[in-house]
Structure formats: structure tokens, C-alpha cells
Amino acid sequence: MARLLLTPGLTGALNMALDEVHLRQVADGEPVVRVYTWQPWCLTLGYGQTSADVDRAACAAHGIDVTRRLTGGRAVLHAAELTYSVIVGAAQLDVGRNVTAAYQALSGGLAAGLATLGLATGFSERHRTETGRDPACFASALGGDLTASGRKLVGSAQCHKFGGILQHGSLPARIDEDLLAACLNRPPAAGRDWTCLEELGVSVSADQFARALAAGFEGLLGDLGEPREPTPEEWSAAAELAAERYADQEWIFRL
Amino acid sequence: MLTPDDLRYQPSHEWCRLEGDLATIGITDFAQDQLGDVVYIELPAVGDTVTFDEAFGAIESVKAASDLVCPVSGEVVAVNAALDDSQEVVNTDPFGAGWMIQVKLSDPSEVDRLLDAAAYLAVCESEAH
């Protein structure tokens, strides 16, 4: 049976490690939907993104952690936001290497969940870059990202590995473009293509978001039950993985 | 969509060109189209050992990172270093300049487990629908 997890504010390293722990076991185990937040705030780089995009001193000055995701895509500043991950076996989703199809399948559940909160969203269907090399994820809507009123609301990224598919993403309550620019070594964007909950006049708690996702993914994953925490074994494996990779400055800044 | 007849294929969409005991490996035209713009490729080093049906590297497109699955076992004897700075070649010329690694086969019989072009085309058609 698929599980619905709700974790308290965690470091970036521990959040990324928990997602990998769940991805590693999903091929022989159960799908997971998790809602989480970040303590302290954290800038995550895409798996293959150059760390030259990051101003490490500025991040440190603002008390912002930096880590690297297992998923693709560009940098995200995880601040005033709710984050989700959905992890399913590749065989269950049955989309082969088709990234767009995988996004549509998983973002469909996400959109259905958001609809229960009164948020009407649409899909961005582009899967080719048309926005140059802006290092920020929210600078462009691509490949299954969800938009509201034509602007990007949920930025998501995927990893296909260990026989499973991990999709995680950010639902921002608000975005501080100046802080993002400071962390990313670039001037604030001249225009913007994103929106956020505050701008849409919507307030959502982590618990509400988790229950909304459970409703949205019920068609794909079945009954997810009540929100709960990871198992002690998963916490332990995540702590180990966080220490050896996601908090390892050499690994994070290797590119 | 191209599926050259002179190549062998993995269902996970890697191709393999055989010349004696050497296999040149890359991803297919179908795979690059499904992945979208390739932005990062992680490959093994010359001298590394790779294993049939196991990950030999990673590929990241605009929105997803995925494993590259090896169609043969053996020792890596060449790596396409040009892909470090021009990953887009995998999109524009997946069977040519977009090749990834060359492997000296340790078990040539594994090649019999790979698909020919017609069988691979059927895999692509089933996934496309």
C-alpha cells in the first residue's frame, strides 16, 4: 500500500537523502508521497548543474544551506514553500524513457490534488529549452511543470534510477527574487514567468497539502491513508546517506 | 525516428555498434527525443569495467536525470570527451558524434541478448502509444 509521509523542517541534505532512500526501495516496495519543508532554507542544484552558478559566500551570509539533488533541472531556493516528492516503481508507471509522459502521469495527480485546494492549474508541455541558460528553475516553465493563470506555480524535477521514478517539486508560498539572485550570482530577472500562493490569495498548510496530494494521487496509487513519518530504519539510512553525500561539500561542488 | 540496421539495441534505448571485440555505445534517436534537450552526461573513465544491464553512467535532460544502462560487459577503452562541452550532439547526432563509450567485450555472447533493429522498433512503438 502506498504511504503518505509528512516530515518536519529538515536540512537539505536530510530531505534529499530521504527521497533517495525511498527511491532505492520503491522497485520492490511501496510508492511514497511525502510533503516536507526546509530548516534552514536551502538552495538545491540540479544533478548535473555547475556550482559556478552559486554564490557560496552570499548563501552563507544569508544562512542558506546548499546541496545537490538527485534529480535534473536547475537551482531552486527552498524558502517559504511546501515541497512534495512522489516516488513510484518504473514498472508501475510504465512510461519507458518518456520524460514528458512521466511528468504528465505524476503531475496529473499533483494537479488533481491542487484542485481540491481550489487551485486550477495547467501543464506546460515544452520539453526543449527556450529560455537560454538562466540557472534558476523558476525562470522557465518546462516539461510538465504546473502553471496557474499561465505562470509557473509548481517547479518539478525527476530522476529515473534504481528501477523507480522520483519526482519532487516546490509549491512556493512566495518567492524572494532578490535573495534568489544574490544566491545565484546573477542580477534579478527583468521579467518573471512564475506565480506563488500568496499572489493567488491562497494559504495552504503542510498537512492540507499532504491530504490534498493523497486525494489527487488516489487514482494512480490507491488509498494513501493518514499522513505519517518515515520508519526508524528510513531515518537511519537517510542520516547515513546525508552524511556521505548530500552534506559532503566535495560532492555538492564537484561540478 | 532512426533505427539503423547495423546496430544492436537494449530495450532501455542504448545502441551498440560491434567491430570485432569492440563495442561502441550510445543512446538511440528515440531516447534522445523522449528525453528532450540533454544538458549533462556522466560517463565512466578509460580503464573502468562496465557490466551488462547495469548503469554505466547518467544522463540529464532538461527536467530529468536517468541511468545509462550498459548493453555489454567489458573494459572501457575510449570515452567521447567531446560530450563534456557539447552534450547537444546526443540530440542532433545520437548514432554518430553522440557516441559515448567504447568497450572491449569480456563476454561476446551477451550480444545475442540484444535486440535487432526490427525488434527494437517494436519496443519503441509500444512505448510511444
PDB file of C-alpha atoms in Angstrom, chain B:
ATOM      1  CA  MET B   1      12.825   8.031 -35.983  1.00  0.00           C
ATOM      2  CA  LEU B   2      16.052   6.289 -36.984  1.00  0.00           C
ATOM      3  CA  THR B   3      16.906   2.675 -36.065  1.00  0.00           C
ATOM      4  CA  PRO B   4      19.955   1.737 -38.159  1.00  0.00           C
ATOM      5  CA  ASP B   5      20.001  -1.920 -39.221  1.00  0.00           C
ATOM      6  CA  ASP B   6      23.706  -2.428 -38.455  1.00  0.00           C
ATOM      7  CA  LEU B   7      23.291  -1.795 -34.714  1.00  0.00           C
ATOM      8  CA  ARG B   8      22.054  -3.868 -31.761  1.00  0.00           C
ATOM      9  CA  TYR B   9      19.820  -2.403 -29.081  1.00  0.00           C
ATOM     10  CA  GLN B  10      18.847  -2.561 -25.405  1.00  0.00           C
ATOM     11  CA  PRO B  11      15.144  -2.216 -24.555  1.00  0.00           C
ATOM     12  CA  SER B  12      16.307   0.643 -22.291  1.00  0.00           C
ATOM     13  CA  HIS B  13      17.269   2.500 -25.519  1.00  0.00           C
ATOM     14  CA  GLU B  14      21.038   2.218 -25.725  1.00  0.00           C
ATOM     15  CA  TRP B  15      22.644   1.153 -29.017  1.00  0.00           C
ATOM     16  CA  CYS B  16      25.766  -0.856 -29.625  1.00  0.00           C
ATOM     17  CA  ARG B  17      27.930  -0.976 -32.783  1.00  0.00           C
ATOM     18  CA  LEU B  18      30.124  -4.103 -32.941  1.00  0.00           C
ATOM     19  CA  GLU B  19      33.535  -4.173 -34.645  1.00  0.00           C
ATOM     20  CA  GLY B  20      35.483  -7.308 -33.716  1.00  0.00           C
ATOM     21  CA  ASP B  21      35.708  -7.397 -29.922  1.00  0.00           C
ATOM     22  CA  LEU B  22      34.950  -3.698 -29.588  1.00  0.00           C
ATOM     23  CA  ALA B  23      31.516  -2.225 -28.948  1.00  0.00           C
ATOM     24  CA  THR B  24      30.727   1.470 -29.399  1.00  0.00           C
ATOM     25  CA  ILE B  25      27.755   2.575 -27.276  1.00  0.00           C
ATOM     26  CA  GLY B  26      25.329   5.479 -27.199  1.00  0.00           C
ATOM     27  CA  ILE B  27      21.620   6.233 -26.783  1.00  0.00           C
ATOM     28  CA  THR B  28      19.102   5.973 -29.593  1.00  0.00           C
ATOM     29  CA  ASP B  29      17.278   8.603 -31.602  1.00  0.00           C
ATOM     30  CA  PHE B  30      14.045   7.544 -29.890  1.00  0.00           C
ATOM     31  CA  ALA B  31      15.636   8.009 -26.455  1.00  0.00           C
ATOM     32  CA  GLN B  32      17.031  11.454 -27.181  1.00  0.00           C
ATOM     33  CA  ASP B  33      13.665  12.567 -28.497  1.00  0.00           C
ATOM     34  CA  GLN B  34      11.863  11.275 -25.399  1.00  0.00           C
ATOM     35  CA  LEU B  35      14.401  12.780 -23.021  1.00  0.00           C
ATOM     36  CA  GLY B  36      14.459  16.249 -24.561  1.00  0.00           C
ATOM     37  CA  ASP B  37      17.494  18.546 -24.556  1.00  0.00           C
ATOM     38  CA  VAL B  38      20.463  16.775 -22.981  1.00  0.00           C
ATOM     39  CA  VAL B  39      22.319  19.075 -20.582  1.00  0.00           C
ATOM     40  CA  TYR B  40      24.712  16.781 -18.702  1.00  0.00           C
ATOM     41  CA  ILE B  41      26.306  13.379 -19.211  1.00  0.00           C
ATOM     42  CA  GLU B  42      28.296  11.393 -16.649  1.00  0.00           C
ATOM     43  CA  LEU B  43      30.466   8.657 -18.156  1.00  0.00           C
ATOM     44  CA  PRO B  44      32.994   6.150 -16.792  1.00  0.00           C
ATOM     45  CA  ALA B  45      36.748   6.590 -17.304  1.00  0.00           C
ATOM     46  CA  VAL B  46      39.003   4.661 -19.654  1.00  0.00           C
ATOM     47  CA  GLY B  47      40.070   1.507 -17.822  1.00  0.00           C
ATOM     48  CA  ASP B  48      36.841   1.189 -15.828  1.00  0.00           C
ATOM     49  CA  THR B  49      34.854  -2.028 -16.031  1.00  0.00           C
ATOM     50  CA  VAL B  50      31.209  -1.931 -17.106  1.00  0.00           C
ATOM     51  CA  THR B  51      28.608  -4.668 -16.740  1.00  0.00           C
ATOM     52  CA  PHE B  52      25.782  -5.855 -18.969  1.00  0.00           C
ATOM     53  CA  ASP B  53      22.397  -4.466 -17.919  1.00  0.00           C
ATOM     54  CA  GLU B  54      23.886  -2.278 -15.170  1.00  0.00           C
ATOM     55  CA  ALA B  55      24.288   1.503 -15.054  1.00  0.00           C
ATOM     56  CA  PHE B  56      27.459   2.809 -16.729  1.00  0.00           C
ATOM     57  CA  GLY B  57      26.685   6.487 -16.291  1.00  0.00           C
ATOM     58  CA  ALA B  58      23.953   9.080 -16.074  1.00  0.00           C
ATOM     59  CA  ILE B  59      22.260  11.415 -18.500  1.00  0.00           C
ATOM     60  CA  GLU B  60      20.316  14.538 -17.619  1.00  0.00           C
ATOM     61  CA  SER B  61      17.875  16.243 -19.902  1.00  0.00           C
ATOM     62  CA  VAL B  62      16.099  19.485 -19.218  1.00  0.00           C
ATOM     63  CA  LYS B  63      13.989  18.050 -16.429  1.00  0.00           C
ATOM     64  CA  ALA B  64      15.138  14.536 -15.555  1.00  0.00           C
ATOM     65  CA  ALA B  65      18.275  12.612 -14.642  1.00  0.00           C
ATOM     66  CA  SER B  66      18.403   8.938 -15.708  1.00  0.00           C
ATOM     67  CA  ASP B  67      20.783   5.992 -15.616  1.00  0.00           C
ATOM     68  CA  LEU B  68      22.554   4.839 -18.774  1.00  0.00           C
ATOM     69  CA  VAL B  69      22.320   1.040 -18.976  1.00  0.00           C
ATOM     70  CA  CYS B  70      25.194  -0.900 -20.494  1.00  0.00           C
ATOM     71  CA  PRO B  71      24.390  -3.321 -23.339  1.00  0.00           C
ATOM     72  CA  VAL B  72      27.648  -5.292 -22.864  1.00  0.00           C
ATOM     73  CA  SER B  73      30.290  -6.122 -20.255  1.00  0.00           C
ATOM     74  CA  GLY B  74      33.957  -5.297 -20.529  1.00  0.00           C
ATOM     75  CA  GLU B  75      36.657  -2.671 -20.133  1.00  0.00           C
ATOM     76  CA  VAL B  76      36.136   0.903 -21.254  1.00  0.00           C
ATOM     77  CA  VAL B  77      38.831   1.664 -23.859  1.00  0.00           C
ATOM     78  CA  ALA B  78      37.574   5.047 -25.107  1.00  0.00           C
ATOM     79  CA  VAL B  79      35.256   7.805 -23.878  1.00  0.00           C
ATOM     80  CA  ASN B  80      33.798  10.572 -26.021  1.00  0.00           C
ATOM     81  CA  ALA B  81      35.342  13.569 -24.248  1.00  0.00           C
ATOM     82  CA  ALA B  82      33.716  15.953 -26.723  1.00  0.00           C
ATOM     83  CA  LEU B  83      30.423  15.384 -24.898  1.00  0.00           C
ATOM     84  CA  ASP B  84      31.777  17.262 -21.846  1.00  0.00           C
ATOM     85  CA  ASP B  85      31.266  20.568 -23.634  1.00  0.00           C
ATOM     86  CA  SER B  86      28.736  19.715 -26.330  1.00  0.00           C
ATOM     87  CA  GLN B  87      26.104  17.398 -24.884  1.00  0.00           C
ATOM     88  CA  GLU B  88      23.655  18.635 -27.503  1.00  0.00           C
ATOM     89  CA  VAL B  89      25.356  16.353 -30.037  1.00  0.00           C
ATOM     90  CA  VAL B  90      23.498  13.466 -28.390  1.00  0.00           C
ATOM     91  CA  ASN B  91      20.280  15.135 -29.586  1.00  0.00           C
ATOM     92  CA  THR B  92      21.499  16.093 -33.044  1.00  0.00           C
ATOM     93  CA  ASP B  93      23.594  13.030 -33.968  1.00  0.00           C
ATOM     94  CA  PRO B  94      22.876  10.196 -31.488  1.00  0.00           C
ATOM     95  CA  PHE B  95      24.307   7.396 -33.682  1.00  0.00           C
ATOM     96  CA  GLY B  96      27.375   9.330 -34.844  1.00  0.00           C
ATOM     97  CA  ALA B  97      29.158  12.129 -32.999  1.00  0.00           C
ATOM     98  CA  GLY B  98      26.932  11.463 -29.984  1.00  0.00           C
ATOM     99  CA  TRP B  99      28.580   8.105 -29.196  1.00  0.00           C
ATOM    100  CA  MET B 100      29.508   7.735 -25.514  1.00  0.00           C
ATOM    101  CA  ILE B 101      31.949   4.935 -24.760  1.00  0.00           C
ATOM    102  CA  GLN B 102      33.822   2.123 -26.464  1.00  0.00           C
ATOM    103  CA  VAL B 103      34.128  -1.174 -24.611  1.00  0.00           C
ATOM    104  CA  LYS B 104      36.380  -4.197 -25.149  1.00  0.00           C
ATOM    105  CA  LEU B 105      33.986  -7.123 -24.732  1.00  0.00           C
ATOM    106  CA  SER B 106      34.657  -9.586 -21.917  1.00  0.00           C
ATOM    107  CA  ASP B 107      31.735 -11.842 -22.886  1.00  0.00           C
ATOM    108  CA  PRO B 108      30.822 -11.593 -26.598  1.00  0.00           C
ATOM    109  CA  SER B 109      27.877 -13.985 -26.099  1.00  0.00           C
ATOM    110  CA  GLU B 110      25.984 -11.198 -24.320  1.00  0.00           C
ATOM    111  CA  VAL B 111      25.449  -9.576 -27.697  1.00  0.00           C
ATOM    112  CA  ASP B 112      22.987 -12.354 -28.535  1.00  0.00           C
ATOM    113  CA  ARG B 113      20.692 -10.964 -25.827  1.00  0.00           C
ATOM    114  CA  LEU B 114      20.414  -7.586 -27.576  1.00  0.00           C
ATOM    115  CA  LEU B 115      17.641  -6.654 -29.988  1.00  0.00           C
ATOM    116  CA  ASP B 116      17.973  -6.201 -33.730  1.00  0.00           C
ATOM    117  CA  ALA B 117      16.546  -3.069 -35.362  1.00  0.00           C
ATOM    118  CA  ALA B 118      13.121  -4.588 -36.090  1.00  0.00           C
ATOM    119  CA  ALA B 119      12.636  -5.874 -32.532  1.00  0.00           C
ATOM    120  CA  TYR B 120      13.809  -2.564 -31.105  1.00  0.00           C
ATOM    121  CA  LEU B 121      11.439  -0.644 -33.344  1.00  0.00           C
ATOM    122  CA  ALA B 122       8.579  -2.694 -31.894  1.00  0.00           C
ATOM    123  CA  VAL B 123       9.679  -1.686 -28.353  1.00  0.00           C
ATOM    124  CA  CYS B 124       9.656   1.987 -29.375  1.00  0.00           C
ATOM    125  CA  GLU B 125       6.241   1.709 -30.979  1.00  0.00           C
ATOM    126  CA  SER B 126       4.760   0.076 -27.884  1.00  0.00           C
ATOM    127  CA  GLU B 127       6.192   2.814 -25.641  1.00  0.00           C
ATOM    128  CA  ALA B 128       5.056   5.600 -27.941  1.00  0.00           C
ATOM    129  CA  HIS B 129       1.412   4.590 -27.542  1.00  0.00           C
TER     130      HIS B 129
END
